[in-house]
Amino acid sequence: MAPLLSLSRLIDRFTAWVGRWVAWLVLAAVLISAINAAVRKLFNTSSNAYLEIQWYLFAAVFLLAAGYTLMRQEHVKIDVVSGHLSKRTQIWIDIVGLVLFVLPLVYTVIRLSLPLAIRAYEMNEYSSNAGGLIRWPVFAILPLGFLLLGIQAVSELIKRVAFLRGLIPDPTQKAQAKSAEEELAEQLAKEVAEREKAALVGKP
Amino acid sequence: MMHFLAANMAPIMFASLVVFLLIGYPVAFSLGACGLFFGVVGVELGLMPQTLLQALPLRIFGIMQNDTLLAVPFFTLMGLILERSGMAEDLLDTIGQLFGPIRGGLAYAVILVGAMLAATTGVVAASVISMGLISLPIMLRYGYDRRVASGVIAASGTLAQIIPPSLVLIVLADQLGRSVGDLYRGAFLPGFALTGLYILYVLMVTMAQPSWAPALPKEARTIREDDGSPGLRSLGVVALLSVAAAVVFAKLRPAETPTDELIVISMSVGVGVAFALAVGNRLLKLHLLSRMAERVTFVLIPPLALIFLVLGTIFLGVATPTEGGAMGATGALVMALARRRLDFRLLKQALDTTMKISSFVLFILIGSTVFSLSFQAVDGPIWVEHLLTSLPGGQLGFLIVVNILIFLLAFFLDFFELSFIVIPLIAPVADKLGIDLVWFGVLLAVNMQTSFMHPPFGFALFYLRSVAPTEDYDDRITSRRIAKVTTGQIYWGAVPFVLIQILMVGLIIAFPKLVSTGAGGGPAVDVDKAFQQMQKDSAPRVEPPATFAPDGGASASPPPADPPADKAASDDEAMKRLLEATTPKKP
């Protein structure tokens, strides 16, 4: 189990690294879209390349982040029933889900989409729009995204099994220190306290 | 056995979906697994074509190219940056001071600020947290009833769901195959009507139980002139001047200007006048304006500017909703930078959250695409259609059943899940029954808003609980002991607002005109006028040809099984729909 656990740690580090970089594509997409909209209105020019790069980036964001989102346990679930089950049962559900749900889907999508990406690369396919972009990178994002998801699924599987054998603490505890909501609440609480203090000082 | 399977594949598949979802594994993968399982079994049994799954990568490519859903990360990022920019705090503070002196004033302030945050792409969680931390302590300090206070805060936070630009409307527009702009236009009036109903509720509370929502005492009013007067007169003058400027400007425009354009531009003129007055007063040190007038003007400028940047440009047709979202996000970033509220860590965190939300939303869509691929192969949509069209009562029966269904499902599912799983099943049926899908989408959005308020799972209640005091505490200002807010109080506080929501669903069904649909009908922002209009509409009338919304009179008498007026009117429309349906636009 020990070598597997080191593999899992390695995968987690890799996925976190991917997530850190992919997040910046969100900003790139926002800025390109805003600038493109402004330029189009102001100077009445636009290019299909700018329109296409937006959805290239969008596709890259949600597909390449799939593994990261899985690791952070942000894919929503319905826990009306499972919320009442024991921790071990929940972990078993996760294992069933990873083996029977995630991995077959990953395999199917990669098997079906990889040939399309390879063909687009070999034929040097371009977008049919005037000034459009080369196609294979965006075709390749689909199998790549699912590959990252599959790799992370393996790591999650290792962690679940290790937990059942009592080797590691509960892996489903959210790893992040604080959620965005908690941070917002903290910042606001601090501000309110400051304001109240100021109000008290201001009083005669 | 084989025969039984083949004949009942659709219901079997649907039942399996429910089981797969209830297992408690992430929805996206449960959906996908269910579709994949039946696809493979179906192909093996010869019930489905061998090539069934070949279509899958192309469907996913379709999702990747989806320009509408591209707006999801943009609006998410905008909301995340805005919630940390300090705008909500300033608004709550100032508007609270403005309305504080009247009975129920703080509650009105919360509702109005909630609506305004909603119009700048509010995020329910952020609105509720801000109000729960800033307004709730003040309300408790001055003796508001806990149920009223917590109910108002939770409900006002959920306005972000219905007042454009909201994520749920984007997702619904995508699933219904309608334009986001149309849904935004349609949701405008219901959003404001809901705001009005909340205000009405608070008004009724202050009349029935004045002690539940008292006015702020004198010592709590901090924005005052040096002589102690509130300085409302000069605020009134500024407001009057800007309204006058807007009205005069509107009158000067050529008569054929579209209504939405007129409203957007005139409002900008009015706001511009107020802003110019306040800036001039400050720069020239004229001291003509009271502190209150200046504060209110300055605090309203950032949200109004953002509303114009996003909604204004969308309604003017200058920008697509996606571009509006991108400009809004950029505007929010600029504003947060200018206020020194944005640092590298916060930006990284906002981008990280946006990425995760985009990923989980789009993966639910991918999962539901896999599911629908197999479900279509077993003629599932036809089965659902037979099920729903065989309901008694035609359109009205369908609407009532669907709304009850959504209301109940909203206890367990959030709006993303509802939109991607349930809407694709019922939208084609609604379309077949002659229901306008824009109207239908807005109706469902109002209904789904309740999913945030349902005790005990409602998200708004959950976030309010996380910031409301869980133990008795000593108030710093008055040094009085203040009791905690119990979870029961939060739940009971939400109940009247869930009822208001149901009332609103009923109103939209009874008065379809509340949702402006189709060409020409711009967003009617004037609620008074709309109510007059509603009164007129409730009189018996012939349905105008372009409208597909069910007849308003239908609720009074049992509707005919097949409304003939709609039938006749639908002939032209049918051709258009056919054309629309055959043009490839979405997966």
Coordinates of C-alpha atoms in Angstrom, one line a residue, chain B residues 36-343:
Chain B
L36 CA -23.5 4.7 -20.2
F37 CA -24.8 1.6 -18.5
F38 CA -28.1 1.6 -20.4
G39 CA -26.3 2.6 -23.6
V40 CA -24.1 -0.4 -23.4
V41 CA -26.9 -2.8 -22.3
G42 CA -29.2 -1.4 -25.0
V43 CA -26.6 -1.9 -27.7
E44 CA -25.8 -5.4 -26.5
L45 CA -29.5 -6.4 -26.4
G46 CA -29.9 -4.9 -29.9
L47 CA -32.4 -2.3 -28.6
M48 CA -30.2 0.6 -29.7
P49 CA -28.0 1.3 -32.8
Q50 CA -24.4 0.2 -32.6
T51 CA -23.3 3.7 -33.4
L52 CA -25.2 5.2 -30.4
L53 CA -22.2 6.2 -28.4
Q54 CA -20.3 7.6 -31.4
A55 CA -22.3 10.7 -31.1
L56 CA -21.0 11.4 -27.6
P57 CA -17.8 13.3 -28.4
L58 CA -19.6 15.5 -30.9
R59 CA -22.2 16.3 -28.2
I60 CA -19.5 17.2 -25.8
F61 CA -17.7 19.4 -28.4
G62 CA -21.1 21.1 -28.8
I63 CA -21.0 21.9 -25.0
M64 CA -17.5 23.2 -25.3
Q65 CA -18.5 25.6 -28.0
N66 CA -21.6 26.8 -26.1
D67 CA -21.4 30.6 -26.0
T68 CA -24.3 31.0 -23.6
L69 CA -22.7 28.9 -20.9
L70 CA -19.5 30.8 -21.3
A71 CA -21.3 33.5 -19.3
V72 CA -21.4 31.2 -16.3
P73 CA -17.7 31.7 -15.3
F74 CA -17.9 35.4 -16.2
F75 CA -20.8 36.1 -13.9
T76 CA -19.5 33.8 -11.2
L77 CA -16.2 35.7 -11.1
M78 CA -18.0 39.0 -11.2
G79 CA -20.0 38.0 -8.1
L80 CA -17.0 36.7 -6.2
I81 CA -15.0 39.8 -6.7
L82 CA -17.9 42.1 -6.0
E83 CA -18.8 40.4 -2.7
R84 CA -15.3 41.3 -1.4
S85 CA -15.3 44.8 -2.8
G86 CA -17.0 46.4 0.2
M87 CA -20.0 47.6 -2.0
A88 CA -22.6 45.6 -0.1
E89 CA -21.4 46.9 3.3
D90 CA -21.5 50.5 2.2
L91 CA -25.0 50.0 0.7
L92 CA -26.4 48.3 3.8
D93 CA -24.9 50.9 6.0
T94 CA -26.1 53.9 4.2
I95 CA -29.5 52.7 3.0
G96 CA -30.1 51.3 6.6
Q97 CA -29.4 54.8 7.9
L98 CA -31.7 56.3 5.3
F99 CA -34.7 54.1 6.0
G100 CA -33.8 53.4 9.7
P101 CA -36.0 56.2 11.2
I102 CA -39.2 54.7 9.9
R103 CA -40.9 51.6 11.3
G104 CA -39.6 48.5 9.6
G105 CA -36.9 50.6 8.0
L106 CA -34.0 48.3 8.4
A107 CA -36.1 45.5 6.8
Y108 CA -36.9 47.7 3.8
A109 CA -33.2 48.6 3.5
V110 CA -32.3 44.9 3.5
I111 CA -34.8 44.1 0.8
L112 CA -33.9 47.1 -1.4
V113 CA -30.2 46.4 -1.0
G114 CA -30.8 42.7 -1.7
A115 CA -32.6 43.6 -5.0
M116 CA -29.8 46.0 -5.9
L117 CA -27.1 43.5 -5.2
A118 CA -29.1 41.0 -7.2
A119 CA -29.1 43.3 -10.2
T120 CA -25.3 43.5 -10.1
T121 CA -25.1 39.6 -10.3
G122 CA -25.5 39.0 -6.6
V123 CA -24.5 35.7 -5.2
V124 CA -27.0 34.3 -2.7
A125 CA -24.4 33.1 -0.2
A126 CA -22.5 36.4 -0.2
S127 CA -25.7 38.6 0.1
V128 CA -27.0 36.5 3.0
I129 CA -23.6 36.6 4.7
S130 CA -23.2 40.3 4.3
M131 CA -26.7 41.1 5.5
G132 CA -26.4 38.6 8.3
L133 CA -23.2 40.2 9.6
I134 CA -24.0 43.8 9.0
S135 CA -27.8 44.3 9.3
L136 CA -28.8 41.4 11.6
P137 CA -26.8 42.7 14.6
I138 CA -28.4 46.1 14.3
M139 CA -31.9 44.7 13.9
L140 CA -31.3 42.5 17.0
R141 CA -29.9 45.5 18.9
Y142 CA -33.0 47.6 18.4
G143 CA -35.5 44.8 19.1
Y144 CA -36.6 43.3 15.7
D145 CA -38.4 40.1 15.9
R146 CA -35.9 37.4 15.2
R147 CA -38.1 35.5 12.7
V148 CA -38.9 38.7 10.8
A149 CA -35.3 39.7 10.7
S150 CA -33.9 36.4 9.6
G151 CA -36.7 35.7 7.1
V152 CA -36.2 39.1 5.4
I153 CA -32.4 38.6 5.2
A154 CA -32.6 35.0 3.8
A155 CA -35.3 35.9 1.3
S156 CA -33.7 39.1 0.1
G157 CA -30.5 37.2 -0.5
T158 CA -32.4 34.8 -2.9
L159 CA -33.5 37.7 -5.1
A160 CA -30.2 37.2 -6.8
Q161 CA -31.7 34.1 -8.3
I162 CA -34.5 35.8 -10.1
I163 CA -33.4 39.4 -10.8
P164 CA -31.1 39.5 -13.9
P165 CA -28.3 38.9 -14.4
S166 CA -28.6 35.6 -12.6
L167 CA -26.9 32.3 -13.3
V168 CA -30.1 30.3 -13.1
L169 CA -31.6 32.2 -16.0
I170 CA -28.6 31.6 -18.1
V171 CA -28.7 27.9 -17.5
L172 CA -32.4 27.8 -18.1
A173 CA -32.1 29.8 -21.3
D174 CA -29.6 27.3 -22.5
Q175 CA -31.7 24.3 -21.7
L176 CA -34.9 25.8 -23.1
G177 CA -33.2 26.9 -26.3
R178 CA -34.2 30.5 -25.8
S179 CA -32.0 33.6 -25.7
V180 CA -30.6 34.7 -22.3
G181 CA -31.6 38.3 -23.1
D182 CA -35.3 37.3 -23.6
L183 CA -35.2 35.5 -20.2
Y184 CA -33.6 38.5 -18.6
R185 CA -36.3 40.8 -20.0
G186 CA -39.0 38.4 -18.9
A187 CA -37.7 38.0 -15.4
F188 CA -37.5 41.7 -14.8
L189 CA -41.0 42.4 -13.8
P190 CA -41.5 39.3 -11.7
G191 CA -38.2 40.1 -9.9
F192 CA -39.4 43.6 -9.0
A193 CA -42.9 42.3 -8.2
L194 CA -41.3 39.9 -5.7
T195 CA -39.3 42.7 -4.2
G196 CA -42.6 44.6 -3.9
L197 CA -44.3 41.7 -2.2
Y198 CA -41.5 41.3 0.3
I199 CA -41.9 45.0 1.1
L200 CA -45.6 44.6 1.4
Y201 CA -45.1 41.8 3.9
V202 CA -42.9 43.9 6.0
L203 CA -45.4 46.7 5.8
M204 CA -48.1 44.4 7.0
V205 CA -46.0 43.2 9.9
T206 CA -45.3 46.7 11.0
M207 CA -49.0 47.4 11.0
A208 CA -50.1 44.2 12.7
Q209 CA -47.2 44.0 15.2
P210 CA -45.3 47.3 15.4
S211 CA -43.0 46.0 18.1
W212 CA -41.6 43.4 15.7
A213 CA -39.9 45.9 13.4
P214 CA -39.3 49.2 15.3
A215 CA -37.8 52.4 13.9
L216 CA -34.2 53.1 14.9
P217 CA -33.9 55.3 18.0
K218 CA -32.3 58.8 17.6
E219 CA -28.9 57.8 18.9
A220 CA -28.5 55.1 16.3
R221 CA -28.7 57.6 13.4
T222 CA -25.1 58.4 12.6
I223 CA -25.4 60.2 9.3
R224 CA -26.7 63.6 10.4
E225 CA -26.0 67.3 9.8
D226 CA -24.1 69.2 12.4
D227 CA -27.3 70.6 13.8
G228 CA -28.7 67.1 14.2
S229 CA -31.2 67.2 11.3
P230 CA -31.3 64.2 9.0
G231 CA -30.7 66.2 5.9
L232 CA -33.4 64.5 4.0
R233 CA -34.7 67.6 2.2
S234 CA -31.6 68.0 0.2
L235 CA -31.6 64.3 -0.7
G236 CA -35.2 64.8 -1.9
V237 CA -34.1 67.7 -4.0
V238 CA -31.3 65.7 -5.6
A239 CA -33.7 62.8 -6.3
L240 CA -36.3 65.1 -7.7
L241 CA -33.8 66.8 -10.0
S242 CA -32.5 63.5 -11.3
V243 CA -35.9 62.1 -11.9
A244 CA -36.9 65.3 -13.7
A245 CA -33.8 65.1 -15.9
A246 CA -34.6 61.5 -16.7
V247 CA -38.2 62.3 -17.6
V248 CA -37.4 65.3 -19.6
F249 CA -34.7 63.4 -21.5
A250 CA -37.2 60.5 -22.1
K251 CA -39.8 62.9 -23.5
L252 CA -37.2 64.5 -25.9
R253 CA -36.3 61.1 -27.4
P254 CA -38.0 60.2 -30.7
A255 CA -41.2 58.4 -30.0
E256 CA -40.2 55.3 -31.9
T257 CA -37.3 54.5 -29.5
P258 CA -37.7 51.0 -28.1
T259 CA -38.9 51.0 -24.5
D260 CA -36.0 49.1 -23.1
E261 CA -33.5 51.6 -24.7
L262 CA -35.5 54.5 -23.4
I263 CA -35.6 53.2 -19.9
V264 CA -31.9 52.4 -19.8
I265 CA -30.7 55.6 -21.3
S266 CA -33.0 57.9 -19.3
M267 CA -32.1 56.2 -16.1
S268 CA -28.4 56.7 -16.9
V269 CA -29.1 60.4 -17.5
G270 CA -30.9 60.7 -14.2
V271 CA -28.1 59.0 -12.3
G272 CA -25.5 61.1 -14.1
V273 CA -27.2 64.3 -13.0
A274 CA -27.2 63.1 -9.3
F275 CA -23.6 62.1 -9.6
A276 CA -22.6 65.5 -11.2
L277 CA -24.4 67.3 -8.4
A278 CA -22.7 65.4 -5.7
V279 CA -19.2 65.7 -7.2
G280 CA -19.7 69.4 -8.0
N281 CA -20.8 70.0 -4.5
R282 CA -17.8 68.3 -3.0
L283 CA -15.2 69.7 -5.4
L284 CA -16.4 73.3 -5.2
K285 CA -17.0 73.0 -1.4
L286 CA -20.5 74.4 -1.8
H287 CA -22.0 72.6 1.2
L288 CA -25.3 72.7 -0.5
L289 CA -26.0 69.0 -0.1
S290 CA -26.5 67.3 3.2
R291 CA -24.2 64.5 4.3
M292 CA -27.0 62.0 3.7
A293 CA -27.6 63.2 0.2
E294 CA -23.9 63.0 -0.6
R295 CA -23.5 59.6 1.0
V296 CA -26.5 58.1 -0.7
T297 CA -25.5 59.4 -4.1
F298 CA -21.9 58.1 -3.8
V299 CA -22.9 54.8 -2.4
L300 CA -25.4 54.2 -5.2
I301 CA -23.0 55.0 -8.1
P302 CA -20.9 51.8 -8.1
P303 CA -23.8 49.4 -8.2
L304 CA -25.8 51.5 -10.7
A305 CA -22.7 51.8 -12.9
L306 CA -22.3 48.1 -12.9
I307 CA -25.9 47.5 -13.6
F308 CA -25.7 49.8 -16.6
L309 CA -22.4 48.1 -17.7
V310 CA -24.0 44.7 -17.7
L311 CA -27.8 44.9 -17.9
G312 CA -27.9 48.2 -19.8
T313 CA -25.6 47.0 -22.5
I314 CA -27.5 43.7 -22.8
F315 CA -30.9 45.4 -23.0
L316 CA -29.6 48.0 -25.5
G317 CA -28.4 45.1 -27.6
V318 CA -24.8 46.5 -27.5
A319 CA -23.4 43.4 -25.9
T320 CA -24.4 39.8 -25.7
P321 CA -25.1 38.4 -22.2
T322 CA -21.7 36.7 -22.4
E323 CA -19.9 39.9 -23.2
G324 CA -22.0 41.7 -20.6
G325 CA -20.7 39.2 -18.1
A326 CA -17.1 39.7 -19.2
M327 CA -17.4 43.4 -19.0
G328 CA -19.1 43.2 -15.6
A329 CA -16.3 41.0 -14.3
T330 CA -13.7 43.4 -15.6
G331 CA -15.7 46.3 -14.1
A332 CA -15.8 44.5 -10.8
L333 CA -12.1 43.9 -10.9
V334 CA -11.4 47.5 -11.7
M335 CA -13.7 48.7 -8.9
A336 CA -12.1 46.3 -6.3
L337 CA -8.7 47.5 -7.4
A338 CA -9.6 51.1 -7.1
R339 CA -11.0 50.5 -3.6
R340 CA -7.8 48.6 -2.7
R341 CA -9.9 45.6 -1.9
L342 CA -8.2 43.3 -4.3
D343 CA -4.9 41.6 -3.6

